[in-house]
Amino acid sequence: MKISIIGAGNVGSALAERVLTRNLADVVLLDIVEDLAKAKALDLSDASPLMGYKKRVLGTSDYKKTADSRAVIITAGFPRRQGMSRDDLIHKNGEIMRAVLKNIKAFSPDAILVVVTNPLDIMTYLAYKEIGGERRKILGMAGNLDTARFKALLSQELGVPPEKIETFVLGSHGDTMVPLVSKTLINEKPLASMLSKERIRELVKRTKKRGGEIVALLKSGSAYFSPSAACFEILEAIINDAKKVIPCSSVLKGEYGINDCAISVPAKIGKGGVEEILEWKLPDTELIALRNSAKAVKDILDKL
Ligand code: APR
């Protein structure tokens, strides 16, 4: 079992380390900068006697080495820099994605694709259009990351361990994301019964700005520990055919009244990728917010 990670930068190499640490699959780490991929792979394999890795890792810039991957994770692209909106990235990362997708189509036509490159929902839909075929085989990582960020903030605020918190963040990976306050339970109690509306609004706002908060502190580059962890959970669900419900950017064809774009919705993830999109009944305010989030993504896609 082999997976390929395209882009051996911060997210790609952190993900490779997670996959090896958990002995999930052999890893091909590919980067346009061949020496970077090779160096990271050598460094990771040197850690195997210390960490007990049973799987192998290879660094390359040759797509032939990625052939017949079970899943391909695309992190290739520029990270968002301070003062740069996710939308500024579209044209640069769009070009990179097209080049990467052409190779994936040639060498791993059956792979499940997990998109990490930002702006994530745009790139996920672009991947679907460029690759063609079944929409379930293409998904984007972000809803899972946004959910983890909201959960982490709630956990700190309330002093409750994350595993006692149930919540989901849907919509686009950006300012229009939709934390589902209506579906947030703390120790099985509704969040609205535990915090004031004002405080919930503040935490929702901070969740939306979390990526930017990290970018501002890092000065160069963007978050990678939590994005790689969010990606790992998806990958594990694919490889172990877990049928786990994870909010993922998925191509929609009428679900939630949304068509022809990708945003995060609750998705059952297994060996076939997005095996089912769950259509939950949402209160009007959240449904409208979700549709507005999709509209914001579609407006950008129309311009493309
Ligand atoms: N093919 C392969 N790799 C490429 C290509 C390409 N055409 N173009 C760029 N890359 C590589 C770069 O050489 C770099 O090593 O992609 C890697 C990106 O790594 P980082 O710059 O460290 O970015 P990272 O923090 O990993 O973020 C990757 O995920 O979260 C998003 O916004 C983020 O789009 C960005 C992506």
Short mmCIF file of C-alpha atoms and ligand atoms in Angstrom, two decimals:
data_model
loop_
_atom_site.label_atom_id
_atom_site.label_comp_id
_atom_site.label_asym_id
_atom_site.label_seq_id
_atom_site.Cartn_x
_atom_site.Cartn_y
_atom_site.Cartn_z
CA MET A 1 0.00 0.00 0.00
CA LYS A 2 1.50 3.28 -1.14
CA ILE A 3 0.40 6.87 -0.88
CA SER A 4 1.98 9.87 -2.56
CA ILE A 5 2.30 13.35 -1.14
CA ILE A 6 2.83 16.07 -3.74
CA GLY A 7 4.74 18.95 -2.18
CA ALA A 8 7.46 18.16 0.37
CA GLY A 9 7.11 21.46 2.22
CA ASN A 10 5.81 22.00 5.72
CA VAL A 11 2.43 20.29 5.41
CA GLY A 12 3.70 17.51 3.11
CA SER A 13 6.62 16.52 5.29
CA ALA A 14 4.62 16.75 8.55
CA LEU A 15 2.01 14.49 6.96
CA ALA A 16 4.69 12.04 5.80
CA GLU A 17 5.96 11.84 9.36
CA ARG A 18 2.46 11.14 10.70
CA VAL A 19 1.87 8.39 8.13
CA LEU A 20 5.18 6.72 9.01
CA THR A 21 4.73 7.10 12.75
CA ARG A 22 1.39 5.31 12.51
CA ASN A 23 2.68 2.72 9.99
CA LEU A 24 -0.20 3.54 7.67
CA ALA A 25 1.43 3.14 4.24
CA ASP A 26 4.63 3.51 2.23
CA VAL A 27 5.13 7.15 1.29
CA VAL A 28 6.38 8.80 -1.90
CA LEU A 29 7.22 12.41 -1.22
CA LEU A 30 7.36 14.37 -4.47
CA ASP A 31 8.43 17.96 -4.95
CA ILE A 32 9.34 20.08 -7.93
CA VAL A 33 12.53 20.76 -5.96
CA GLU A 34 13.93 17.25 -6.17
CA ASP A 35 16.69 17.68 -3.59
CA LEU A 36 14.18 18.93 -1.03
CA ALA A 37 12.04 15.80 -1.41
CA LYS A 38 15.10 13.57 -1.31
CA ALA A 39 16.52 15.30 1.76
CA LYS A 40 13.24 15.07 3.69
CA ALA A 41 12.85 11.40 2.78
CA LEU A 42 16.41 10.57 3.89
CA ASP A 43 15.92 12.46 7.14
CA LEU A 44 12.64 10.64 7.79
CA SER A 45 14.10 7.22 7.01
CA ASP A 46 17.00 7.92 9.38
CA ALA A 47 14.38 8.30 12.11
CA SER A 48 12.97 4.81 11.50
CA PRO A 49 15.28 2.93 13.88
CA LEU A 50 14.36 5.45 16.57
CA MET A 51 10.66 5.63 15.88
CA GLY A 52 10.01 2.06 14.73
CA TYR A 53 8.72 2.92 11.26
CA LYS A 54 7.83 -0.22 9.37
CA LYS A 55 6.95 1.52 6.11
CA ARG A 56 9.32 3.09 3.61
CA VAL A 57 9.65 6.65 2.34
CA LEU A 58 11.08 7.84 -0.96
CA GLY A 59 11.80 11.40 -2.08
CA THR A 60 11.63 12.24 -5.78
CA SER A 61 10.47 14.63 -8.46
CA ASP A 62 9.65 11.79 -10.84
CA TYR A 63 5.93 11.01 -11.09
CA LYS A 64 6.69 7.47 -12.29
CA LYS A 65 7.60 6.66 -8.69
CA THR A 66 4.09 7.65 -7.60
CA ALA A 67 2.42 5.18 -9.99
CA ASP A 68 -0.62 3.31 -8.67
CA SER A 69 -0.87 5.19 -5.39
CA ARG A 70 -3.91 4.33 -3.30
CA ALA A 71 -4.32 8.01 -2.40
CA VAL A 72 -2.55 11.19 -3.48
CA ILE A 73 -2.43 14.22 -1.24
CA ILE A 74 -1.76 17.52 -2.96
CA THR A 75 0.01 20.13 -0.87
CA ALA A 76 2.01 21.65 -3.74
CA GLY A 77 1.65 25.38 -3.96
CA PHE A 78 2.36 28.61 -2.23
CA PRO A 79 1.20 29.06 1.33
CA ARG A 80 -0.74 32.19 2.17
CA ARG A 81 1.54 35.00 3.28
CA GLN A 82 0.69 37.76 5.71
CA GLY A 83 -1.65 40.30 4.14
CA MET A 84 -2.48 37.86 1.32
CA SER A 85 -6.04 36.63 1.10
CA ARG A 86 -6.72 33.02 0.19
CA ASP A 87 -8.20 34.32 -3.03
CA ASP A 88 -4.91 36.00 -4.02
CA LEU A 89 -3.47 32.54 -4.28
CA ILE A 90 -5.88 31.30 -6.88
CA HIS A 91 -4.00 32.00 -10.04
CA LYS A 92 -0.58 30.90 -8.86
CA ASN A 93 -1.77 27.74 -7.17
CA GLY A 94 -4.26 27.02 -9.98
CA GLU A 95 -1.38 26.72 -12.44
CA ILE A 96 0.54 24.42 -10.10
CA MET A 97 -2.55 22.27 -9.55
CA ARG A 98 -3.14 21.81 -13.27
CA ALA A 99 0.43 20.58 -13.78
CA VAL A 100 0.18 18.22 -10.79
CA LEU A 101 -3.24 16.86 -11.78
CA LYS A 102 -2.09 15.99 -15.29
CA ASN A 103 0.56 13.73 -13.80
CA ILE A 104 -1.73 12.16 -11.23
CA LYS A 105 -4.21 11.34 -13.97
CA ALA A 106 -1.44 9.69 -15.99
CA PHE A 107 0.17 7.68 -13.19
CA SER A 108 -2.52 7.03 -10.55
CA PRO A 109 -5.88 7.24 -12.33
CA ASP A 110 -7.63 5.25 -9.59
CA ALA A 111 -6.27 7.16 -6.61
CA ILE A 112 -8.43 9.05 -4.14
CA LEU A 113 -7.26 12.68 -4.20
CA VAL A 114 -7.07 14.77 -1.07
CA VAL A 115 -6.50 18.46 -1.78
CA VAL A 116 -4.72 20.65 0.77
CA THR A 117 -3.53 23.47 -1.47
CA ASN A 118 -5.29 26.77 -0.85
CA PRO A 119 -7.72 28.28 -1.65
CA LEU A 120 -8.90 24.84 -0.81
CA ASP A 121 -12.48 24.67 -2.07
CA ILE A 122 -11.55 26.28 -5.37
CA MET A 123 -8.65 23.85 -5.83
CA THR A 124 -10.85 20.88 -4.93
CA TYR A 125 -13.39 21.82 -7.59
CA LEU A 126 -10.61 22.52 -10.07
CA ALA A 127 -9.25 19.01 -9.39
CA TYR A 128 -12.70 17.53 -10.04
CA LYS A 129 -12.99 19.39 -13.35
CA GLU A 130 -9.47 18.56 -14.51
CA ILE A 131 -9.54 14.89 -13.50
CA GLY A 132 -13.12 14.21 -14.57
CA GLY A 133 -14.82 10.98 -13.51
CA GLU A 134 -16.46 10.32 -10.19
CA ARG A 135 -16.81 13.21 -7.77
CA ARG A 136 -16.50 10.95 -4.74
CA LYS A 137 -12.83 10.35 -5.53
CA ILE A 138 -11.88 13.98 -4.95
CA LEU A 139 -12.09 15.77 -1.62
CA GLY A 140 -10.55 18.69 0.21
CA MET A 141 -9.19 18.60 3.74
CA ALA A 142 -10.43 21.82 5.32
CA GLY A 143 -13.73 21.27 7.15
CA ASN A 144 -11.91 18.83 9.36
CA LEU A 145 -9.23 21.39 10.22
CA ASP A 146 -11.76 24.16 10.87
CA THR A 147 -13.74 21.79 13.10
CA ALA A 148 -10.58 20.93 15.06
CA ARG A 149 -9.82 24.62 15.52
CA PHE A 150 -13.32 25.38 16.83
CA LYS A 151 -13.15 22.33 19.10
CA ALA A 152 -9.74 23.35 20.47
CA LEU A 153 -11.00 26.84 21.30
CA LEU A 154 -14.14 25.47 22.97
CA SER A 155 -12.06 22.98 24.92
CA GLN A 156 -9.80 25.73 26.27
CA GLU A 157 -12.72 28.05 27.00
CA LEU A 158 -14.78 25.49 28.88
CA GLY A 159 -12.03 23.31 30.36
CA VAL A 160 -13.58 20.24 28.72
CA PRO A 161 -11.46 17.63 26.86
CA PRO A 162 -11.96 17.75 23.08
CA GLU A 163 -13.35 14.21 22.99
CA LYS A 164 -16.32 15.40 25.07
CA ILE A 165 -17.13 18.04 22.46
CA GLU A 166 -19.17 17.32 19.34
CA THR A 167 -19.13 19.99 16.69
CA PHE A 168 -18.82 20.46 12.93
CA VAL A 169 -17.65 23.36 10.82
CA LEU A 170 -19.01 23.33 7.28
CA GLY A 171 -18.78 25.65 4.28
CA SER A 172 -15.77 27.22 2.67
CA HIS A 173 -12.29 27.28 4.24
CA GLY A 174 -12.32 31.03 4.74
CA ASP A 175 -14.27 33.88 6.25
CA THR A 176 -17.64 32.40 5.26
CA MET A 177 -17.14 29.05 7.02
CA VAL A 178 -20.12 27.92 9.10
CA PRO A 179 -19.47 26.53 12.59
CA LEU A 180 -22.66 24.62 13.38
CA VAL A 181 -23.51 26.06 16.77
CA SER A 182 -26.88 24.24 16.61
CA LYS A 183 -25.07 20.88 16.47
CA THR A 184 -22.43 21.67 19.09
CA LEU A 185 -22.69 19.55 22.22
CA ILE A 186 -20.49 19.80 25.28
CA ASN A 187 -20.75 16.67 27.39
CA GLU A 188 -23.98 16.08 25.43
CA LYS A 189 -25.40 19.48 26.45
CA PRO A 190 -26.10 22.19 23.84
CA LEU A 191 -23.37 24.82 23.65
CA ALA A 192 -26.02 27.56 23.76
CA SER A 193 -26.88 26.48 27.32
CA MET A 194 -23.26 26.89 28.45
CA LEU A 195 -21.99 30.12 26.93
CA SER A 196 -23.51 33.49 26.14
CA LYS A 197 -24.39 34.34 22.54
CA GLU A 198 -21.76 37.03 22.63
CA ARG A 199 -18.99 34.65 23.76
CA ILE A 200 -20.00 32.03 21.17
CA ARG A 201 -19.83 34.76 18.49
CA GLU A 202 -16.30 35.65 19.63
CA LEU A 203 -15.13 32.02 19.48
CA VAL A 204 -16.70 31.54 16.05
CA LYS A 205 -14.90 34.67 14.86
CA ARG A 206 -11.59 33.47 16.26
CA THR A 207 -12.06 30.08 14.57
CA LYS A 208 -12.53 31.84 11.24
CA LYS A 209 -9.40 33.92 11.77
CA ARG A 210 -7.26 31.15 13.27
CA GLY A 211 -5.28 30.45 10.08
CA GLY A 212 -4.54 34.17 9.69
CA GLU A 213 -3.58 34.47 13.37
CA ILE A 214 -0.92 31.78 12.85
CA VAL A 215 0.28 33.30 9.57
CA ALA A 216 0.74 36.66 11.31
CA LEU A 217 2.82 35.11 14.09
CA LEU A 218 4.93 32.91 11.82
CA LYS A 219 5.73 35.85 9.50
CA SER A 220 6.54 33.41 6.70
CA GLY A 221 4.58 30.27 5.91
CA SER A 222 1.33 29.04 7.39
CA ALA A 223 0.04 26.40 9.81
CA TYR A 224 1.15 22.83 9.22
CA PHE A 225 0.83 20.72 12.39
CA SER A 226 -2.96 20.88 12.46
CA PRO A 227 -3.45 20.77 8.65
CA SER A 228 -1.30 17.63 8.45
CA ALA A 229 -3.20 16.09 11.38
CA ALA A 230 -6.55 16.88 9.70
CA CYS A 231 -5.26 15.33 6.52
CA PHE A 232 -3.99 12.26 8.34
CA GLU A 233 -7.43 11.54 9.81
CA ILE A 234 -8.95 11.58 6.32
CA LEU A 235 -6.20 9.41 4.88
CA GLU A 236 -6.57 6.89 7.68
CA ALA A 237 -10.33 6.70 7.04
CA ILE A 238 -9.66 6.03 3.32
CA ILE A 239 -7.00 3.40 3.87
CA ASN A 240 -8.81 1.61 6.69
CA ASP A 241 -12.18 1.99 4.94
CA ALA A 242 -13.50 3.45 8.18
CA LYS A 243 -16.74 5.01 6.80
CA LYS A 244 -16.10 7.82 9.28
CA VAL A 245 -18.12 11.04 9.14
CA ILE A 246 -15.64 13.86 8.60
CA PRO A 247 -16.46 17.34 7.31
CA CYS A 248 -14.61 17.52 3.97
CA SER A 249 -14.76 19.75 0.96
CA SER A 250 -16.88 17.73 -1.46
CA VAL A 251 -18.29 18.40 -4.91
CA LEU A 252 -21.99 19.09 -4.48
CA LYS A 253 -24.77 18.22 -6.93
CA GLY A 254 -27.90 19.47 -5.23
CA GLU A 255 -27.09 18.59 -1.61
CA TYR A 256 -28.16 21.42 0.72
CA GLY A 257 -29.58 23.08 -2.43
CA ILE A 258 -26.03 23.69 -3.69
CA ASN A 259 -24.72 22.79 -7.12
CA ASP A 260 -21.45 22.70 -9.01
CA CYS A 261 -18.98 23.79 -6.40
CA ALA A 262 -17.05 22.24 -3.53
CA ILE A 263 -17.42 23.21 0.12
CA SER A 264 -17.16 21.25 3.34
CA VAL A 265 -20.15 19.12 4.26
CA PRO A 266 -20.43 16.06 6.50
CA ALA A 267 -19.06 13.20 4.42
CA LYS A 268 -18.73 9.49 5.09
CA ILE A 269 -15.12 8.69 4.21
CA GLY A 270 -14.02 5.21 3.24
CA LYS A 271 -12.00 3.39 0.61
CA GLY A 272 -14.07 4.94 -2.18
CA GLY A 273 -13.39 8.49 -0.93
CA VAL A 274 -16.58 10.46 -0.22
CA GLU A 275 -18.91 7.47 -0.03
CA GLU A 276 -21.91 9.48 1.13
CA ILE A 277 -22.73 13.12 1.75
CA LEU A 278 -24.97 13.48 4.78
CA GLU A 279 -27.73 16.03 4.45
CA TRP A 280 -28.53 17.15 7.94
CA LYS A 281 -31.54 19.26 8.74
CA LEU A 282 -30.13 22.63 9.72
CA PRO A 283 -31.84 25.70 11.17
CA ASP A 284 -32.58 28.32 8.50
CA THR A 285 -29.79 30.65 9.65
CA GLU A 286 -27.13 27.95 9.24
CA LEU A 287 -28.54 26.67 5.95
CA ILE A 288 -28.58 30.19 4.53
CA ALA A 289 -25.02 30.77 5.77
CA LEU A 290 -23.94 27.52 4.09
CA ARG A 291 -25.54 28.53 0.80
CA ASN A 292 -23.92 31.99 1.04
CA SER A 293 -20.57 30.33 1.65
CA ALA A 294 -21.09 28.20 -1.48
CA LYS A 295 -22.07 31.32 -3.42
CA ALA A 296 -18.82 33.03 -2.43
CA VAL A 297 -16.89 30.01 -3.77
CA LYS A 298 -18.97 29.88 -6.95
CA ASP A 299 -18.44 33.58 -7.65
CA ILE A 300 -14.69 32.94 -7.69
CA LEU A 301 -15.07 29.79 -9.79
CA ASP A 302 -17.13 31.77 -12.31
CA LYS A 303 -14.27 34.26 -12.64
CA LEU A 304 -11.86 31.41 -13.29
N1 APR B 1 4.96 20.33 -8.13
C1 APR B 1 5.38 19.80 -6.96
N2 APR B 1 5.67 20.53 -5.86
C2 APR B 1 5.55 21.86 -5.97
C3 APR B 1 5.11 22.48 -7.16
C4 APR B 1 4.82 21.66 -8.28
N3 APR B 1 4.41 22.16 -9.44
N4 APR B 1 5.09 23.82 -6.95
C5 APR B 1 5.47 24.02 -5.69
N5 APR B 1 5.74 22.84 -5.09
C6 APR B 1 6.22 22.59 -3.73
C7 APR B 1 7.21 23.63 -3.22
O1 APR B 1 8.50 23.40 -3.76
C8 APR B 1 7.14 23.44 -1.72
O2 APR B 1 8.13 22.54 -1.23
O3 APR B 1 5.15 22.68 -2.80
C9 APR B 1 5.75 22.82 -1.50
C10 APR B 1 4.84 23.67 -0.63
O4 APR B 1 5.38 23.68 0.66
P1 APR B 1 5.37 24.96 1.62
O5 APR B 1 5.78 26.15 0.83
O6 APR B 1 6.13 24.60 2.85
O7 APR B 1 3.83 25.14 1.94
P2 APR B 1 2.97 24.37 3.05
O8 APR B 1 3.01 25.12 4.32
O9 APR B 1 3.33 22.93 3.05
O10 APR B 1 1.52 24.57 2.46
C11 APR B 1 1.12 23.89 1.27
O11 APR B 1 -1.20 23.89 1.86
O12 APR B 1 -2.17 24.91 3.70
C12 APR B 1 -1.95 24.99 2.32
O13 APR B 1 -1.89 27.36 1.85
C13 APR B 1 -1.13 26.21 1.96
O14 APR B 1 -1.35 26.01 -0.41
C14 APR B 1 -0.48 25.80 0.67
C15 APR B 1 -0.29 24.29 0.86
#
